[in-house]
Amino acid sequence: GNEKKKFKRDTSPCSPSRVIHLRQIPNDATEEEIISLGLPFGKVTNILILNGKSQALLEMGSEEAAVTMMNYYDAATPHLRSQPVYIQYSNHKMLKTDNVPNQATTQAALQAVNAMPSGSLLTSALSAEGGLPPSQGSVLRIIVENVFYPVTLDMLYQIFSKFGSVLKIVTFSKNNNFQALLQYADPLEAYYAKMTLDGQSIYVSCCTLRVDFSKLINLKVKYNNDKSRDFTRLDLPSGDVQPPLEPSVSDAFGSEKMIFPPYAGAAAFAPPTGFAQGAVSTSTVPGQMTVPSVTGVPRNSVLLVSNLNPEAITPYGLFILFGVYGNVHRVKIMLKKKDNALVQMADATQAQLAITYLNGQRLYGKVLHATFSKHQTVQLPREGQEDQGLTKDYKHSPLHRFKRPGSKNFQNIFPPSATLHLSNIPPSVTVDYLKNLFASTGSTVKAFKFFLKDCRMALIQLGSVEEAVHALIELHNHDLGENHHLRVSFSKSTI
């Protein structure tokens, strides 16, 4: 009892430590399950469970391993027995547990788990979850039960890409169920997606995900269309013949006028909100999303953006803002109706992301509306045609954020927020310089802090979301000198 008092709840630890403080641990979680949270990142050297407090302290073999663990879980909240676990650095630099009861069994568990070869770490972690998977690869098998609303490949991509780089998806129907095979770049990403999403529902009380490991090592995708997609191969044909709709799905689609519940996309998984009432869709976006067809969002990458401020908006401004959610190829502000614009994204998935996050946001004093356009491409003006510089081609711009297929930048997509993440800051740039820089855009700087473990990155909190949107448009790629250009993106954090 006296020993436990030494480990009171950590508050705002100021620097990294090899000791990680875990909170809200389920009462029935085992030592092995808790240890498994740290195993993928390195050796776990000690553990102390604070009985009755739903807390534990986990000591990693090195500070580097602890930092890697914290960085990973910053993007994907760890779960034990389907419950989110919150972690932070401890104020303790090491654990002294010599006099703690039952420490002998704890050390035995540590030795047994750490003795496993690295390839068996996932097996160890999964053994407490109801048995070993047939393989520890990076391919997941997904079954969607109780399909009341249409489920699409694009939905699955948005959901599962929160946990890592999705390389390939193949969807099909079997036994009257919508199913999919999904391949990650890394088995760890597949593991955390499986642990978090198995049993969750896309909509409240329906479209429940059953996720398990597939025996397949690698998916072979022949076509890029609504049924299959290889995100590493943009050159694949689309194929001509689409299979007919399954009765269970087509019946569920129902009336053409039916409006389905809002689908929040990857943002719904941002910790610590978790899942509301067992549904994936935990956060709402301005306006409800209408699912126009059972095969997913229209295979269209062009957006119609309306209700713009014609006095302030530019093609470059739309390129930077929509570029947060995908690679923008072309932008066209309408010559005779300058409060409307067309924005062509690299593909329909990115176009859907842009709608999900930007529709309803305030931009230069007006509420922006974004939806799919009837146009399939944005036409460049013919030679001699009056355009006033309102149509721009950005297809080969060096400012694209998602140049590599399966880019990890897709894991860091968040809704517009008052807090901005800054990176690529040279050592000579000071706090005051950055505060003044953002104030020069008309923003009110509420708070600022550099990252303790990486002074090239910082968070800045402005007076409102609208201010942050304007600042991002104006200052992303701002030249800071020393061959450094500022990178600005929305953050899920607050200061």
PDB file of C-alpha atoms in Angstrom, residues 88-319:
ATOM      1  CA  GLN A  88       1.496   9.647 -21.175  1.00  0.00           C
ATOM      2  CA  TYR A  89       5.079   9.873 -20.019  1.00  0.00           C
ATOM      3  CA  SER A  90       5.553   9.270 -16.303  1.00  0.00           C
ATOM      4  CA  ASN A  91       7.490  11.625 -14.036  1.00  0.00           C
ATOM      5  CA  HIS A  92       9.391   8.514 -12.901  1.00  0.00           C
ATOM      6  CA  LYS A  93      12.555   7.762 -14.874  1.00  0.00           C
ATOM      7  CA  MET A  94      12.590   4.122 -13.759  1.00  0.00           C
ATOM      8  CA  LEU A  95      10.549   1.705 -11.634  1.00  0.00           C
ATOM      9  CA  LYS A  96      11.681   0.303  -8.293  1.00  0.00           C
ATOM     10  CA  THR A  97       9.382  -2.584  -7.503  1.00  0.00           C
ATOM     11  CA  ASP A  98      11.562  -4.895  -5.399  1.00  0.00           C
ATOM     12  CA  ASN A  99       9.193  -4.741  -2.409  1.00  0.00           C
ATOM     13  CA  VAL A 100       5.924  -4.821  -4.320  1.00  0.00           C
ATOM     14  CA  PRO A 101       3.805  -7.967  -3.683  1.00  0.00           C
ATOM     15  CA  ASN A 102       3.438 -10.501  -6.528  1.00  0.00           C
ATOM     16  CA  GLN A 103       6.436  -9.036  -8.342  1.00  0.00           C
ATOM     17  CA  ALA A 104       7.905 -12.498  -8.861  1.00  0.00           C
ATOM     18  CA  THR A 105       5.006 -13.533 -11.089  1.00  0.00           C
ATOM     19  CA  THR A 106       5.235 -10.211 -12.907  1.00  0.00           C
ATOM     20  CA  GLN A 107       8.929 -10.754 -13.675  1.00  0.00           C
ATOM     21  CA  ALA A 108       8.180 -14.273 -14.859  1.00  0.00           C
ATOM     22  CA  ALA A 109       5.560 -12.900 -17.259  1.00  0.00           C
ATOM     23  CA  LEU A 110       8.012 -10.283 -18.507  1.00  0.00           C
ATOM     24  CA  GLN A 111      10.746 -12.823 -19.113  1.00  0.00           C
ATOM     25  CA  ALA A 112       8.430 -15.197 -20.928  1.00  0.00           C
ATOM     26  CA  VAL A 113       7.056 -12.530 -23.242  1.00  0.00           C
ATOM     27  CA  ASN A 114      10.376 -10.791 -23.906  1.00  0.00           C
ATOM     28  CA  ALA A 115      12.000 -14.116 -24.730  1.00  0.00           C
ATOM     29  CA  MET A 116       9.792 -14.526 -27.778  1.00  0.00           C
ATOM     30  CA  PRO A 117      11.352 -13.736 -31.168  1.00  0.00           C
ATOM     31  CA  SER A 118      10.301 -10.391 -32.602  1.00  0.00           C
ATOM     32  CA  GLY A 119       8.123 -12.050 -35.222  1.00  0.00           C
ATOM     33  CA  SER A 120       6.001 -13.530 -32.441  1.00  0.00           C
ATOM     34  CA  LEU A 121       5.224 -10.259 -30.694  1.00  0.00           C
ATOM     35  CA  LEU A 122       1.890  -9.822 -32.441  1.00  0.00           C
ATOM     36  CA  THR A 123       0.991 -13.420 -31.658  1.00  0.00           C
ATOM     37  CA  SER A 124       1.707 -12.748 -27.998  1.00  0.00           C
ATOM     38  CA  ALA A 125      -0.400  -9.636 -27.972  1.00  0.00           C
ATOM     39  CA  LEU A 126      -3.276 -11.357 -29.728  1.00  0.00           C
ATOM     40  CA  SER A 127      -3.283 -14.515 -27.623  1.00  0.00           C
ATOM     41  CA  ALA A 128      -5.230 -12.743 -24.892  1.00  0.00           C
ATOM     42  CA  GLU A 129      -7.844 -11.607 -27.400  1.00  0.00           C
ATOM     43  CA  GLY A 130      -9.378 -15.020 -27.914  1.00  0.00           C
ATOM     44  CA  GLY A 131      -6.860 -17.133 -29.783  1.00  0.00           C
ATOM     45  CA  LEU A 132      -4.081 -16.810 -32.288  1.00  0.00           C
ATOM     46  CA  PRO A 133      -4.825 -15.628 -35.828  1.00  0.00           C
ATOM     47  CA  PRO A 134      -4.026 -18.015 -38.686  1.00  0.00           C
ATOM     48  CA  SER A 135      -1.238 -15.626 -39.699  1.00  0.00           C
ATOM     49  CA  GLN A 136       0.340 -12.417 -38.509  1.00  0.00           C
ATOM     50  CA  GLY A 137       0.379 -10.728 -41.885  1.00  0.00           C
ATOM     51  CA  SER A 138      -0.861  -7.358 -43.002  1.00  0.00           C
ATOM     52  CA  VAL A 139      -4.078  -8.528 -44.743  1.00  0.00           C
ATOM     53  CA  LEU A 140      -7.401  -8.257 -42.890  1.00  0.00           C
ATOM     54  CA  ARG A 141     -10.686  -9.979 -43.716  1.00  0.00           C
ATOM     55  CA  ILE A 142     -13.681  -7.727 -43.048  1.00  0.00           C
ATOM     56  CA  ILE A 143     -17.318  -8.838 -42.880  1.00  0.00           C
ATOM     57  CA  VAL A 144     -20.059  -6.226 -42.523  1.00  0.00           C
ATOM     58  CA  GLU A 145     -23.119  -7.577 -40.723  1.00  0.00           C
ATOM     59  CA  ASN A 146     -26.612  -6.094 -40.494  1.00  0.00           C
ATOM     60  CA  VAL A 147     -26.165  -3.955 -43.622  1.00  0.00           C
ATOM     61  CA  PHE A 148     -29.001  -1.461 -43.401  1.00  0.00           C
ATOM     62  CA  TYR A 149     -27.194   1.383 -45.189  1.00  0.00           C
ATOM     63  CA  PRO A 150     -24.820   0.994 -48.142  1.00  0.00           C
ATOM     64  CA  VAL A 151     -21.177   0.310 -47.293  1.00  0.00           C
ATOM     65  CA  THR A 152     -18.551   1.174 -49.884  1.00  0.00           C
ATOM     66  CA  LEU A 153     -14.875   0.678 -50.575  1.00  0.00           C
ATOM     67  CA  ASP A 154     -14.296   4.397 -50.013  1.00  0.00           C
ATOM     68  CA  MET A 155     -15.912   4.222 -46.577  1.00  0.00           C
ATOM     69  CA  LEU A 156     -13.634   1.348 -45.606  1.00  0.00           C
ATOM     70  CA  TYR A 157     -10.603   3.271 -46.841  1.00  0.00           C
ATOM     71  CA  GLN A 158     -11.484   6.324 -44.741  1.00  0.00           C
ATOM     72  CA  ILE A 159     -12.092   4.205 -41.646  1.00  0.00           C
ATOM     73  CA  PHE A 160      -9.103   1.866 -41.859  1.00  0.00           C
ATOM     74  CA  SER A 161      -6.553   4.435 -43.112  1.00  0.00           C
ATOM     75  CA  LYS A 162      -6.721   6.044 -39.660  1.00  0.00           C
ATOM     76  CA  PHE A 163      -4.620   3.136 -38.407  1.00  0.00           C
ATOM     77  CA  GLY A 164      -1.960   3.030 -41.101  1.00  0.00           C
ATOM     78  CA  SER A 165      -1.133   3.017 -44.787  1.00  0.00           C
ATOM     79  CA  VAL A 166      -3.802   1.081 -46.684  1.00  0.00           C
ATOM     80  CA  LEU A 167      -2.264  -0.398 -49.830  1.00  0.00           C
ATOM     81  CA  LYS A 168      -5.071  -2.451 -51.375  1.00  0.00           C
ATOM     82  CA  ILE A 169      -8.771  -3.212 -50.893  1.00  0.00           C
ATOM     83  CA  VAL A 170     -10.923  -5.851 -52.595  1.00  0.00           C
ATOM     84  CA  THR A 171     -14.669  -5.979 -51.850  1.00  0.00           C
ATOM     85  CA  PHE A 172     -17.095  -8.793 -52.680  1.00  0.00           C
ATOM     86  CA  SER A 173     -20.294 -10.473 -51.527  1.00  0.00           C
ATOM     87  CA  LYS A 174     -20.341 -13.910 -49.934  1.00  0.00           C
ATOM     88  CA  ASN A 175     -23.161 -15.666 -48.128  1.00  0.00           C
ATOM     89  CA  ASN A 176     -25.281 -12.572 -48.697  1.00  0.00           C
ATOM     90  CA  ASN A 177     -22.764 -10.471 -46.695  1.00  0.00           C
ATOM     91  CA  PHE A 178     -20.684  -7.512 -47.818  1.00  0.00           C
ATOM     92  CA  GLN A 179     -17.048  -8.516 -47.300  1.00  0.00           C
ATOM     93  CA  ALA A 180     -13.604  -7.087 -48.024  1.00  0.00           C
ATOM     94  CA  LEU A 181      -9.919  -7.932 -47.931  1.00  0.00           C
ATOM     95  CA  LEU A 182      -7.705  -5.024 -46.932  1.00  0.00           C
ATOM     96  CA  GLN A 183      -3.908  -4.935 -46.977  1.00  0.00           C
ATOM     97  CA  TYR A 184      -1.784  -2.609 -44.844  1.00  0.00           C
ATOM     98  CA  ALA A 185       1.843  -1.669 -45.412  1.00  0.00           C
ATOM     99  CA  ASP A 186       2.759  -3.074 -41.998  1.00  0.00           C
ATOM    100  CA  PRO A 187       1.414  -5.979 -39.868  1.00  0.00           C
ATOM    101  CA  LEU A 188       1.378  -3.729 -36.780  1.00  0.00           C
ATOM    102  CA  GLU A 189      -1.072  -1.402 -38.508  1.00  0.00           C
ATOM    103  CA  ALA A 190      -3.297  -4.366 -39.327  1.00  0.00           C
ATOM    104  CA  TYR A 191      -3.108  -5.552 -35.724  1.00  0.00           C
ATOM    105  CA  TYR A 192      -4.226  -2.232 -34.222  1.00  0.00           C
ATOM    106  CA  ALA A 193      -6.997  -1.821 -36.782  1.00  0.00           C
ATOM    107  CA  LYS A 194      -8.247  -5.314 -35.963  1.00  0.00           C
ATOM    108  CA  MET A 195      -8.083  -4.731 -32.203  1.00  0.00           C
ATOM    109  CA  THR A 196      -9.889  -1.391 -32.399  1.00  0.00           C
ATOM    110  CA  LEU A 197     -12.506  -1.926 -35.101  1.00  0.00           C
ATOM    111  CA  ASP A 198     -13.653  -5.510 -34.599  1.00  0.00           C
ATOM    112  CA  GLY A 199     -17.224  -5.330 -33.323  1.00  0.00           C
ATOM    113  CA  GLN A 200     -17.703  -1.611 -33.992  1.00  0.00           C
ATOM    114  CA  SER A 201     -20.564  -0.288 -36.131  1.00  0.00           C
ATOM    115  CA  ILE A 202     -20.310   2.219 -38.966  1.00  0.00           C
ATOM    116  CA  TYR A 203     -23.782   3.542 -38.179  1.00  0.00           C
ATOM    117  CA  VAL A 204     -25.606   3.306 -34.865  1.00  0.00           C
ATOM    118  CA  SER A 205     -26.832  -0.281 -34.345  1.00  0.00           C
ATOM    119  CA  CYS A 206     -26.086  -1.444 -37.894  1.00  0.00           C
ATOM    120  CA  CYS A 207     -23.323  -2.117 -40.432  1.00  0.00           C
ATOM    121  CA  THR A 208     -21.234  -3.886 -37.798  1.00  0.00           C
ATOM    122  CA  LEU A 209     -17.607  -4.677 -38.648  1.00  0.00           C
ATOM    123  CA  ARG A 210     -16.201  -8.157 -38.019  1.00  0.00           C
ATOM    124  CA  VAL A 211     -12.454  -7.978 -38.533  1.00  0.00           C
ATOM    125  CA  ASP A 212      -9.959 -10.840 -38.506  1.00  0.00           C
ATOM    126  CA  PHE A 213      -6.628 -11.725 -40.084  1.00  0.00           C
ATOM    127  CA  SER A 214      -6.642 -13.275 -43.543  1.00  0.00           C
ATOM    128  CA  LYS A 215      -4.487 -16.255 -44.511  1.00  0.00           C
ATOM    129  CA  LEU A 216      -3.443 -14.328 -47.625  1.00  0.00           C
ATOM    130  CA  ILE A 217       0.003 -12.730 -47.611  1.00  0.00           C
ATOM    131  CA  ASN A 218      -0.534 -10.332 -50.504  1.00  0.00           C
ATOM    132  CA  LEU A 219      -3.607  -9.145 -52.412  1.00  0.00           C
ATOM    133  CA  LYS A 220      -3.642  -9.209 -56.211  1.00  0.00           C
ATOM    134  CA  VAL A 221      -5.721  -6.377 -57.646  1.00  0.00           C
ATOM    135  CA  LYS A 222      -6.470  -6.272 -61.390  1.00  0.00           C
ATOM    136  CA  TYR A 223      -8.762  -3.247 -61.560  1.00  0.00           C
ATOM    137  CA  ASN A 224      -9.099   0.125 -59.834  1.00  0.00           C
ATOM    138  CA  ASN A 225     -12.829   0.705 -59.472  1.00  0.00           C
ATOM    139  CA  ASP A 226     -15.630   0.690 -56.895  1.00  0.00           C
ATOM    140  CA  LYS A 227     -15.048  -2.985 -56.061  1.00  0.00           C
ATOM    141  CA  SER A 228     -11.261  -3.128 -55.842  1.00  0.00           C
ATOM    142  CA  ARG A 229      -8.426  -0.661 -55.523  1.00  0.00           C
ATOM    143  CA  ASP A 230      -4.628  -0.789 -55.472  1.00  0.00           C
ATOM    144  CA  PHE A 231      -3.478   2.543 -54.033  1.00  0.00           C
ATOM    145  CA  THR A 232       0.113   1.826 -55.113  1.00  0.00           C
ATOM    146  CA  ARG A 233      -0.851   1.343 -58.788  1.00  0.00           C
ATOM    147  CA  LEU A 234      -2.552   4.295 -60.418  1.00  0.00           C
ATOM    148  CA  ASP A 235      -2.078   2.746 -63.876  1.00  0.00           C
ATOM    149  CA  LEU A 236      -4.520  -0.153 -63.455  1.00  0.00           C
ATOM    150  CA  PRO A 237      -7.578  -0.229 -65.761  1.00  0.00           C
ATOM    151  CA  SER A 238     -11.042   0.285 -64.315  1.00  0.00           C
ATOM    152  CA  GLY A 239     -12.599  -2.774 -65.992  1.00  0.00           C
ATOM    153  CA  ASP A 240     -15.852  -2.662 -67.906  1.00  0.00           C
ATOM    154  CA  VAL A 241     -18.222  -5.040 -66.127  1.00  0.00           C
ATOM    155  CA  GLN A 242     -19.465  -4.395 -62.607  1.00  0.00           C
ATOM    156  CA  PRO A 243     -21.218  -7.223 -60.727  1.00  0.00           C
ATOM    157  CA  PRO A 244     -24.909  -6.708 -59.958  1.00  0.00           C
ATOM    158  CA  LEU A 245     -26.006  -5.332 -56.608  1.00  0.00           C
ATOM    159  CA  GLU A 246     -26.547  -7.835 -53.853  1.00  0.00           C
ATOM    160  CA  PRO A 247     -30.244  -8.015 -52.874  1.00  0.00           C
ATOM    161  CA  SER A 248     -29.470  -7.246 -49.218  1.00  0.00           C
ATOM    162  CA  VAL A 249     -27.696  -4.042 -50.155  1.00  0.00           C
ATOM    163  CA  SER A 250     -29.965  -2.879 -52.972  1.00  0.00           C
ATOM    164  CA  ASP A 251     -33.035  -3.427 -50.788  1.00  0.00           C
ATOM    165  CA  ALA A 252     -31.451  -1.440 -48.001  1.00  0.00           C
ATOM    166  CA  PHE A 253     -30.783   1.449 -50.357  1.00  0.00           C
ATOM    167  CA  GLY A 254     -34.511   1.914 -50.703  1.00  0.00           C
ATOM    168  CA  SER A 255     -35.998   5.178 -51.885  1.00  0.00           C
ATOM    169  CA  GLU A 256     -33.926   7.544 -53.999  1.00  0.00           C
ATOM    170  CA  LYS A 257     -34.863  10.352 -51.595  1.00  0.00           C
ATOM    171  CA  MET A 258     -33.598   8.575 -48.534  1.00  0.00           C
ATOM    172  CA  ILE A 259     -30.963  10.522 -46.585  1.00  0.00           C
ATOM    173  CA  PHE A 260     -28.529   8.358 -44.658  1.00  0.00           C
ATOM    174  CA  PRO A 261     -26.932   9.301 -41.348  1.00  0.00           C
ATOM    175  CA  PRO A 262     -23.862  11.550 -41.616  1.00  0.00           C
ATOM    176  CA  TYR A 263     -20.670   9.615 -42.146  1.00  0.00           C
ATOM    177  CA  ALA A 264     -17.809  11.323 -40.345  1.00  0.00           C
ATOM    178  CA  GLY A 265     -14.963   9.500 -42.042  1.00  0.00           C
ATOM    179  CA  ALA A 266     -11.573   9.011 -40.436  1.00  0.00           C
ATOM    180  CA  ALA A 267     -12.141  11.882 -38.011  1.00  0.00           C
ATOM    181  CA  ALA A 268     -14.596   9.711 -36.117  1.00  0.00           C
ATOM    182  CA  PHE A 269     -11.673   7.654 -34.864  1.00  0.00           C
ATOM    183  CA  ALA A 270      -9.607  10.524 -33.523  1.00  0.00           C
ATOM    184  CA  PRO A 271      -8.850   9.833 -29.847  1.00  0.00           C
ATOM    185  CA  PRO A 272     -10.038  10.308 -27.212  1.00  0.00           C
ATOM    186  CA  THR A 273     -13.697  10.506 -28.273  1.00  0.00           C
ATOM    187  CA  GLY A 274     -13.891   6.796 -29.109  1.00  0.00           C
ATOM    188  CA  PHE A 275     -17.167   5.337 -30.321  1.00  0.00           C
ATOM    189  CA  ALA A 276     -20.574   6.734 -29.462  1.00  0.00           C
ATOM    190  CA  GLN A 277     -23.219   4.151 -28.708  1.00  0.00           C
ATOM    191  CA  GLY A 278     -21.200   1.539 -30.571  1.00  0.00           C
ATOM    192  CA  ALA A 279     -21.185   3.538 -33.804  1.00  0.00           C
ATOM    193  CA  VAL A 280     -18.204   4.543 -35.873  1.00  0.00           C
ATOM    194  CA  SER A 281     -19.832   7.820 -36.813  1.00  0.00           C
ATOM    195  CA  THR A 282     -19.104   9.775 -33.625  1.00  0.00           C
ATOM    196  CA  SER A 283     -18.613  13.281 -34.942  1.00  0.00           C
ATOM    197  CA  THR A 284     -20.945  15.078 -37.283  1.00  0.00           C
ATOM    198  CA  VAL A 285     -20.046  17.252 -40.213  1.00  0.00           C
ATOM    199  CA  PRO A 286     -22.010  20.354 -41.212  1.00  0.00           C
ATOM    200  CA  GLY A 287     -24.973  19.090 -43.214  1.00  0.00           C
ATOM    201  CA  GLN A 288     -25.913  15.480 -43.724  1.00  0.00           C
ATOM    202  CA  MET A 289     -24.177  13.452 -46.376  1.00  0.00           C
ATOM    203  CA  THR A 290     -26.465  11.850 -48.934  1.00  0.00           C
ATOM    204  CA  VAL A 291     -25.226   8.533 -50.252  1.00  0.00           C
ATOM    205  CA  PRO A 292     -26.027   8.871 -53.975  1.00  0.00           C
ATOM    206  CA  SER A 293     -25.456   5.253 -55.016  1.00  0.00           C
ATOM    207  CA  VAL A 294     -24.763   1.889 -53.468  1.00  0.00           C
ATOM    208  CA  THR A 295     -21.366   1.667 -55.142  1.00  0.00           C
ATOM    209  CA  GLY A 296     -20.113   4.563 -53.036  1.00  0.00           C
ATOM    210  CA  VAL A 297     -19.335   8.161 -53.766  1.00  0.00           C
ATOM    211  CA  PRO A 298     -19.580   9.045 -57.453  1.00  0.00           C
ATOM    212  CA  ARG A 299     -16.480   8.059 -59.368  1.00  0.00           C
ATOM    213  CA  ASN A 300     -15.799  11.748 -59.787  1.00  0.00           C
ATOM    214  CA  SER A 301     -12.890  13.759 -58.497  1.00  0.00           C
ATOM    215  CA  VAL A 302     -14.317  17.220 -59.309  1.00  0.00           C
ATOM    216  CA  LEU A 303     -15.966  19.288 -56.578  1.00  0.00           C
ATOM    217  CA  LEU A 304     -18.343  22.215 -56.902  1.00  0.00           C
ATOM    218  CA  VAL A 305     -17.447  24.764 -54.233  1.00  0.00           C
ATOM    219  CA  SER A 306     -20.004  27.539 -53.743  1.00  0.00           C
ATOM    220  CA  ASN A 307     -20.847  30.526 -51.518  1.00  0.00           C
ATOM    221  CA  LEU A 308     -17.261  31.802 -51.698  1.00  0.00           C
ATOM    222  CA  ASN A 309     -16.197  35.377 -50.979  1.00  0.00           C
ATOM    223  CA  PRO A 310     -15.249  36.657 -54.474  1.00  0.00           C
ATOM    224  CA  GLU A 311     -13.289  39.557 -52.998  1.00  0.00           C
ATOM    225  CA  ALA A 312     -10.906  37.299 -51.088  1.00  0.00           C
ATOM    226  CA  ILE A 313     -10.737  33.866 -52.687  1.00  0.00           C
ATOM    227  CA  THR A 314      -8.067  32.908 -55.243  1.00  0.00           C
ATOM    228  CA  PRO A 315      -7.269  29.675 -57.098  1.00  0.00           C
ATOM    229  CA  TYR A 316      -4.091  29.371 -54.999  1.00  0.00           C
ATOM    230  CA  GLY A 317      -6.081  29.739 -51.763  1.00  0.00           C
ATOM    231  CA  LEU A 318      -8.405  26.902 -52.755  1.00  0.00           C
ATOM    232  CA  PHE A 319      -5.413  24.819 -53.846  1.00  0.00           C
TER     233      PHE A 319
END
